[in-house]
Coordinates of C-alpha atoms in Angstrom, one line a residue:
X1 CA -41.4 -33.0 -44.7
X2 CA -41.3 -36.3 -42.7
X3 CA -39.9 -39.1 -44.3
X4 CA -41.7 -42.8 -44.3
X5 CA -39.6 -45.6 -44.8
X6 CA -42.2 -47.7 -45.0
X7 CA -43.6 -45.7 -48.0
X8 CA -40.6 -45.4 -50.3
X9 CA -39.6 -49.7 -49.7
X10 CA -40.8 -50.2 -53.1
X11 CA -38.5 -47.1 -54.5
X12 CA -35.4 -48.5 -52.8
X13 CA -36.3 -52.4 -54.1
X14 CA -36.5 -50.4 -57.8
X15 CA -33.2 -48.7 -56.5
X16 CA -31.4 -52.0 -55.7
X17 CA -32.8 -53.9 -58.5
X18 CA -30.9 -51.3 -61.4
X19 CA -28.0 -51.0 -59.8
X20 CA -27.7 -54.5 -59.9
X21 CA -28.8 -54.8 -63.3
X22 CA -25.9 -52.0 -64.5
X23 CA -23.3 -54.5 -62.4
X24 CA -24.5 -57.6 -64.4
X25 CA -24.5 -55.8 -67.7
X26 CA -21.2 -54.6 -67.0
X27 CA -20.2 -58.0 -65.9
X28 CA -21.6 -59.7 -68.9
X29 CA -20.0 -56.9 -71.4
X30 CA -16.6 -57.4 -70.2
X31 CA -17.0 -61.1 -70.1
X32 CA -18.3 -60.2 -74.0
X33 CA -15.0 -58.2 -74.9
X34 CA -12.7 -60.7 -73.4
X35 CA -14.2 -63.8 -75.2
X36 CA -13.9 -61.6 -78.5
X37 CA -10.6 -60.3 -78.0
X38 CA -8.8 -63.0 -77.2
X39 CA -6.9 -63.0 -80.6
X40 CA -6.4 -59.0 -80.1
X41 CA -4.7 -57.5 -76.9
X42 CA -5.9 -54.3 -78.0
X43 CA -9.4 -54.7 -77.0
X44 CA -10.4 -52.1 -74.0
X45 CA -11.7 -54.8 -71.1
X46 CA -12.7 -53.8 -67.7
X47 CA -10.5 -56.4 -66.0
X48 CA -7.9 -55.4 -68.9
X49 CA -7.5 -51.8 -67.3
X50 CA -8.1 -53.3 -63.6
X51 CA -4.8 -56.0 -64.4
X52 CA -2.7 -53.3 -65.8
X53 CA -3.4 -50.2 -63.1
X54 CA -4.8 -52.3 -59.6
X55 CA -2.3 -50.4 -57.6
X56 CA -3.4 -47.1 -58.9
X57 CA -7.1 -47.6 -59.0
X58 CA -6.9 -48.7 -54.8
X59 CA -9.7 -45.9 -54.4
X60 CA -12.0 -47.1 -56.7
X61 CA -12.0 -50.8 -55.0
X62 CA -12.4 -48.5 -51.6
X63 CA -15.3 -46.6 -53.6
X64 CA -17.2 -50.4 -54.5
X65 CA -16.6 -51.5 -51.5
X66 CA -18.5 -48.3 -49.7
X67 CA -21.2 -47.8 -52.0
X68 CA -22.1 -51.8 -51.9
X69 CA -22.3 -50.6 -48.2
X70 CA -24.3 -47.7 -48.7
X71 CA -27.0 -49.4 -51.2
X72 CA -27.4 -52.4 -49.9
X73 CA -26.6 -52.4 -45.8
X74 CA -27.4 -49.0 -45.2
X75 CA -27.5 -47.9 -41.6
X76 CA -30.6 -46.0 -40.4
X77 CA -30.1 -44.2 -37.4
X78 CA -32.9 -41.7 -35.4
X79 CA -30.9 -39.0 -34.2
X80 CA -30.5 -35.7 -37.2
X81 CA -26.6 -35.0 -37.5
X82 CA -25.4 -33.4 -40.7
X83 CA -25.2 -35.9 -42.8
X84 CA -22.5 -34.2 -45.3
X85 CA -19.7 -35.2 -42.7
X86 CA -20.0 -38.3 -43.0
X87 CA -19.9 -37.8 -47.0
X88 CA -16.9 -35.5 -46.7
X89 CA -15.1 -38.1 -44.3
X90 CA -15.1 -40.8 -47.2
X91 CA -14.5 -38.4 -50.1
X92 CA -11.4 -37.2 -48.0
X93 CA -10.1 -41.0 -47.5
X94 CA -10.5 -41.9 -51.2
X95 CA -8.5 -38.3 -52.2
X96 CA -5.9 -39.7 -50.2
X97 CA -6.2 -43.3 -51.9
X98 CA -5.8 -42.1 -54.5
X99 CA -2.6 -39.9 -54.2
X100 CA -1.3 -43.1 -52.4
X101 CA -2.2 -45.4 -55.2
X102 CA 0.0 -43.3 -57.3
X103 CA 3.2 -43.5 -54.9
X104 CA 2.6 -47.4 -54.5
X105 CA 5.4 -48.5 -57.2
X106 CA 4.5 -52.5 -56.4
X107 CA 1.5 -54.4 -56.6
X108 CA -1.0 -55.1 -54.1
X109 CA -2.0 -58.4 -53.2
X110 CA -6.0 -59.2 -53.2
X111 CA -5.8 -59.5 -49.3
X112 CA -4.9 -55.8 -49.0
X113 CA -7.4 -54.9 -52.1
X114 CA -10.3 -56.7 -50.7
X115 CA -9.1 -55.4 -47.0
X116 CA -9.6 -51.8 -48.6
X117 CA -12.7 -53.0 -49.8
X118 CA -13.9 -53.7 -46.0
X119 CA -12.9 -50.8 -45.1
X120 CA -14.9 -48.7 -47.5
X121 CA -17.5 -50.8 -46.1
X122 CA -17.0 -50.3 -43.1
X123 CA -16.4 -46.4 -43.4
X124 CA -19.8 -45.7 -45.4
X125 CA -21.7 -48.1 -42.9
X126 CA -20.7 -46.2 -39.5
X127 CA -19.4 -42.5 -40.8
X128 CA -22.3 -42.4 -43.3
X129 CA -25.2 -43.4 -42.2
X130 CA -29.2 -42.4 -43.2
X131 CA -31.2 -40.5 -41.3
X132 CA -34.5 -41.1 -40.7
X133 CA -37.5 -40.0 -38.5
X134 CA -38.4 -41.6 -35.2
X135 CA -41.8 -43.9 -35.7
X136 CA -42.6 -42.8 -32.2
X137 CA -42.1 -39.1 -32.9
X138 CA -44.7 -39.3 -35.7

């Protein structure tokens, strides 16, 4: 089964275009639950549970930061290598983000969150690449 980039464009736009869409509703929703509990601190928020555990939740900001990666500056590359390492090399660094995040008794400040954000990034983008077939090769 060959595998035309070319052909599924439209598929990945769609792709781009909901996950996008979930981030904005998400967005919009918290900005919804803040505005209306303002009065009540009991209110569940998104940024509510983001304040109160950041140092904890360091492997989710590593997560966002590789899937952005993975979604939106993908790497295509021509030569087949498994492509489960590369999935088991970033599941392996958040598992240890995430035991670390629970050792880390001060809080982190946004240079080192939005450095682990990078590197997520950064990770997904060279250990995680996609695989495609060689146009020549067809």
């Amino acid at each position: 089964m060959k595998l035309d980039i070319k052909k599924n464009a439209k598929t990945i736009k769609i792709a781009k275009i909901v996950i996008a869409s979930i981030l904005g509703l998400m967005i919009v929703t918290d900005i919804v639950l803040v505005i209306l509990g303002l009065n009540n601190d009991n209110v569940p928020t998104f940024s509510k549970v983001i304040k109160d555990h950041r140092t904890g939740l360091i492997w989710l900001n590593f997560l966002l930061g590789g899937l952005i990666a993975k979604i939106f500056y993908n790497r295509k590359v021509y030569t087949k290598r498994k492509e489960i390492s590369g999935f088991f090399a970033f599941v392996a660094v958040s598992f240890v983000l995430v035991a670390l995040g629970q050792l880390l008794p001060e809080e982190l400040g946004n240079g080192i969150h939005l450095l682990i954000m990078v590197c997520g990034g950064i990770l997904a983008h060279i250990a995680w690449p996609q695989y495609t077939e060689d146009e020549a090769a067809q």
